[in-house]
Amino acid sequence: EESVNPIVVQTDLNLQKERETFLAIMTYRYAMVCSSNQNRSMEAHFLLKRQGFDVSSYGTGAHVKLPGPSLREPNVYDFGTPYKQMFDDLRRKDPELYPFHSKLWGFFD
């Protein structure tokens, strides 16, 4: 009777799991949807994109709105404005006000 090497079995299981994960990532596209496409959906977009997922962001409102210097003064962008452009604009407006060191903005540098 032939014995089964547990290391080979574990390696085969790991390869199968990696293959399934790869196919799942490559097969599906993911959409982040938010009223103004701000903060939470941007963070989710960043996290999924960093993991290799095919992700796009969408909003149901009229514009992308990011927090501004006050509640009544949001930063407003047209849908379709690249995140890099928003990042550059905010950094130009007030580098002290916006947390550009955060993970959310880290993928623009």
PDB file of C-alpha atoms in Angstrom:
ATOM      1  CA  GLU A   1       0.000   0.000   0.000  1.00  0.00           C
ATOM      2  CA  GLU A   2       1.368   3.406  -1.009  1.00  0.00           C
ATOM      3  CA  SER A   3       1.426   6.125   1.669  1.00  0.00           C
ATOM      4  CA  VAL A   4       0.389   9.706   0.969  1.00  0.00           C
ATOM      5  CA  ASN A   5       2.883  12.454   1.732  1.00  0.00           C
ATOM      6  CA  PRO A   6       0.991  15.109   3.769  1.00  0.00           C
ATOM      7  CA  ILE A   7       3.292  17.885   2.495  1.00  0.00           C
ATOM      8  CA  VAL A   8       2.427  17.095  -1.115  1.00  0.00           C
ATOM      9  CA  VAL A   9      -1.288  16.999  -0.288  1.00  0.00           C
ATOM     10  CA  GLN A  10      -1.068  20.368   1.530  1.00  0.00           C
ATOM     11  CA  THR A  11       0.879  21.891  -1.367  1.00  0.00           C
ATOM     12  CA  ASP A  12      -1.732  20.642  -3.847  1.00  0.00           C
ATOM     13  CA  LEU A  13      -4.490  22.139  -1.683  1.00  0.00           C
ATOM     14  CA  ASN A  14      -2.634  25.460  -1.453  1.00  0.00           C
ATOM     15  CA  LEU A  15      -2.149  25.580  -5.230  1.00  0.00           C
ATOM     16  CA  GLN A  16      -5.812  24.788  -5.800  1.00  0.00           C
ATOM     17  CA  LYS A  17      -6.855  27.527  -3.363  1.00  0.00           C
ATOM     18  CA  GLU A  18      -4.528  30.042  -5.066  1.00  0.00           C
ATOM     19  CA  ARG A  19      -5.908  29.074  -8.472  1.00  0.00           C
ATOM     20  CA  GLU A  20      -9.492  29.522  -7.280  1.00  0.00           C
ATOM     21  CA  THR A  21      -8.640  32.899  -5.749  1.00  0.00           C
ATOM     22  CA  PHE A  22      -6.909  33.997  -8.949  1.00  0.00           C
ATOM     23  CA  LEU A  23      -9.873  32.974 -11.079  1.00  0.00           C
ATOM     24  CA  ALA A  24     -12.309  34.724  -8.735  1.00  0.00           C
ATOM     25  CA  ILE A  25     -10.302  37.928  -8.871  1.00  0.00           C
ATOM     26  CA  MET A  26      -9.897  37.809 -12.642  1.00  0.00           C
ATOM     27  CA  THR A  27     -13.485  36.775 -13.377  1.00  0.00           C
ATOM     28  CA  TYR A  28     -15.441  39.362 -11.404  1.00  0.00           C
ATOM     29  CA  ARG A  29     -15.566  43.128 -11.552  1.00  0.00           C
ATOM     30  CA  TYR A  30     -16.509  45.056  -8.436  1.00  0.00           C
ATOM     31  CA  ALA A  31     -18.369  48.357  -8.105  1.00  0.00           C
ATOM     32  CA  MET A  32     -18.202  50.710  -5.149  1.00  0.00           C
ATOM     33  CA  VAL A  33     -21.363  52.804  -4.976  1.00  0.00           C
ATOM     34  CA  CYS A  34     -21.989  55.784  -2.724  1.00  0.00           C
ATOM     35  CA  SER A  35     -24.267  58.799  -2.968  1.00  0.00           C
ATOM     36  CA  SER A  36     -21.343  61.161  -3.494  1.00  0.00           C
ATOM     37  CA  ASN A  37     -18.614  58.587  -4.115  1.00  0.00           C
ATOM     38  CA  GLN A  38     -16.709  59.791  -1.081  1.00  0.00           C
ATOM     39  CA  ASN A  39     -14.701  58.498   1.850  1.00  0.00           C
ATOM     40  CA  ARG A  40     -16.098  54.994   2.467  1.00  0.00           C
ATOM     41  CA  SER A  41     -16.428  54.016  -1.186  1.00  0.00           C
ATOM     42  CA  MET A  42     -13.018  55.538  -1.972  1.00  0.00           C
ATOM     43  CA  GLU A  43     -11.454  53.575   0.880  1.00  0.00           C
ATOM     44  CA  ALA A  44     -13.158  50.358  -0.275  1.00  0.00           C
ATOM     45  CA  HIS A  45     -11.981  51.057  -3.837  1.00  0.00           C
ATOM     46  CA  PHE A  46      -8.417  51.517  -2.616  1.00  0.00           C
ATOM     47  CA  LEU A  47      -8.402  48.358  -0.479  1.00  0.00           C
ATOM     48  CA  LEU A  48      -9.827  46.136  -3.210  1.00  0.00           C
ATOM     49  CA  LYS A  49      -7.598  47.643  -5.916  1.00  0.00           C
ATOM     50  CA  ARG A  50      -4.540  47.070  -3.715  1.00  0.00           C
ATOM     51  CA  GLN A  51      -5.503  43.383  -3.486  1.00  0.00           C
ATOM     52  CA  GLY A  52      -5.693  43.068  -7.263  1.00  0.00           C
ATOM     53  CA  PHE A  53      -9.449  43.230  -7.774  1.00  0.00           C
ATOM     54  CA  ASP A  54     -10.952  44.850 -10.874  1.00  0.00           C
ATOM     55  CA  VAL A  55     -12.886  47.668  -9.201  1.00  0.00           C
ATOM     56  CA  SER A  56     -14.668  50.837 -10.324  1.00  0.00           C
ATOM     57  CA  SER A  57     -16.384  53.552  -8.286  1.00  0.00           C
ATOM     58  CA  TYR A  58     -19.782  55.097  -8.926  1.00  0.00           C
ATOM     59  CA  GLY A  59     -22.061  57.617  -7.264  1.00  0.00           C
ATOM     60  CA  THR A  60     -25.797  58.113  -7.304  1.00  0.00           C
ATOM     61  CA  GLY A  61     -25.700  61.863  -6.589  1.00  0.00           C
ATOM     62  CA  ALA A  62     -24.917  64.728  -8.936  1.00  0.00           C
ATOM     63  CA  HIS A  63     -21.201  65.069  -8.054  1.00  0.00           C
ATOM     64  CA  VAL A  64     -18.332  63.598  -6.095  1.00  0.00           C
ATOM     65  CA  LYS A  65     -18.171  65.431  -2.782  1.00  0.00           C
ATOM     66  CA  LEU A  66     -15.223  65.278  -0.424  1.00  0.00           C
ATOM     67  CA  PRO A  67     -15.049  67.007   2.952  1.00  0.00           C
ATOM     68  CA  GLY A  68     -13.932  70.616   2.773  1.00  0.00           C
ATOM     69  CA  PRO A  69     -12.931  73.237   5.292  1.00  0.00           C
ATOM     70  CA  SER A  70     -16.517  73.271   6.662  1.00  0.00           C
ATOM     71  CA  LEU A  71     -19.750  71.290   6.283  1.00  0.00           C
ATOM     72  CA  ARG A  72     -21.064  73.949   3.926  1.00  0.00           C
ATOM     73  CA  GLU A  73     -17.917  73.970   1.780  1.00  0.00           C
ATOM     74  CA  PRO A  74     -17.349  70.469   0.383  1.00  0.00           C
ATOM     75  CA  ASN A  75     -14.889  69.895  -2.414  1.00  0.00           C
ATOM     76  CA  VAL A  76     -17.048  69.095  -5.434  1.00  0.00           C
ATOM     77  CA  TYR A  77     -15.859  67.245  -8.546  1.00  0.00           C
ATOM     78  CA  ASP A  78     -17.624  65.968 -11.630  1.00  0.00           C
ATOM     79  CA  PHE A  79     -18.100  62.203 -11.851  1.00  0.00           C
ATOM     80  CA  GLY A  80     -15.317  60.739 -13.901  1.00  0.00           C
ATOM     81  CA  THR A  81     -12.680  63.002 -12.363  1.00  0.00           C
ATOM     82  CA  PRO A  82      -9.660  60.771 -11.710  1.00  0.00           C
ATOM     83  CA  TYR A  83      -8.743  60.332  -8.036  1.00  0.00           C
ATOM     84  CA  LYS A  84      -5.232  61.535  -8.877  1.00  0.00           C
ATOM     85  CA  GLN A  85      -6.666  64.848 -10.087  1.00  0.00           C
ATOM     86  CA  MET A  86      -8.729  65.209  -6.882  1.00  0.00           C
ATOM     87  CA  PHE A  87      -5.649  64.415  -4.806  1.00  0.00           C
ATOM     88  CA  ASP A  88      -3.544  67.013  -6.614  1.00  0.00           C
ATOM     89  CA  ASP A  89      -6.299  69.617  -6.278  1.00  0.00           C
ATOM     90  CA  LEU A  90      -6.737  69.040  -2.545  1.00  0.00           C
ATOM     91  CA  ARG A  91      -2.991  69.066  -1.940  1.00  0.00           C
ATOM     92  CA  ARG A  92      -2.781  72.368  -3.831  1.00  0.00           C
ATOM     93  CA  LYS A  93      -5.696  73.905  -1.883  1.00  0.00           C
ATOM     94  CA  ASP A  94      -4.554  73.160   1.652  1.00  0.00           C
ATOM     95  CA  PRO A  95      -1.905  70.546   2.450  1.00  0.00           C
ATOM     96  CA  GLU A  96      -2.468  71.064   6.192  1.00  0.00           C
ATOM     97  CA  LEU A  97      -6.196  70.316   6.038  1.00  0.00           C
ATOM     98  CA  TYR A  98      -6.109  67.012   4.161  1.00  0.00           C
ATOM     99  CA  PRO A  99      -4.482  63.823   5.555  1.00  0.00           C
ATOM    100  CA  PHE A 100      -2.304  62.990   2.581  1.00  0.00           C
ATOM    101  CA  HIS A 101      -0.251  60.641   4.713  1.00  0.00           C
ATOM    102  CA  SER A 102      -3.259  58.336   5.074  1.00  0.00           C
ATOM    103  CA  LYS A 103      -3.494  54.988   3.294  1.00  0.00           C
ATOM    104  CA  LEU A 104      -6.426  56.280   1.267  1.00  0.00           C
ATOM    105  CA  TRP A 105      -4.248  58.702  -0.667  1.00  0.00           C
ATOM    106  CA  GLY A 106      -1.123  56.556  -0.618  1.00  0.00           C
ATOM    107  CA  PHE A 107      -1.670  55.032  -4.031  1.00  0.00           C
ATOM    108  CA  PHE A 108      -1.395  58.414  -5.801  1.00  0.00           C
ATOM    109  CA  ASP A 109       2.245  59.116  -4.968  1.00  0.00           C
TER     110      ASP A 109
END
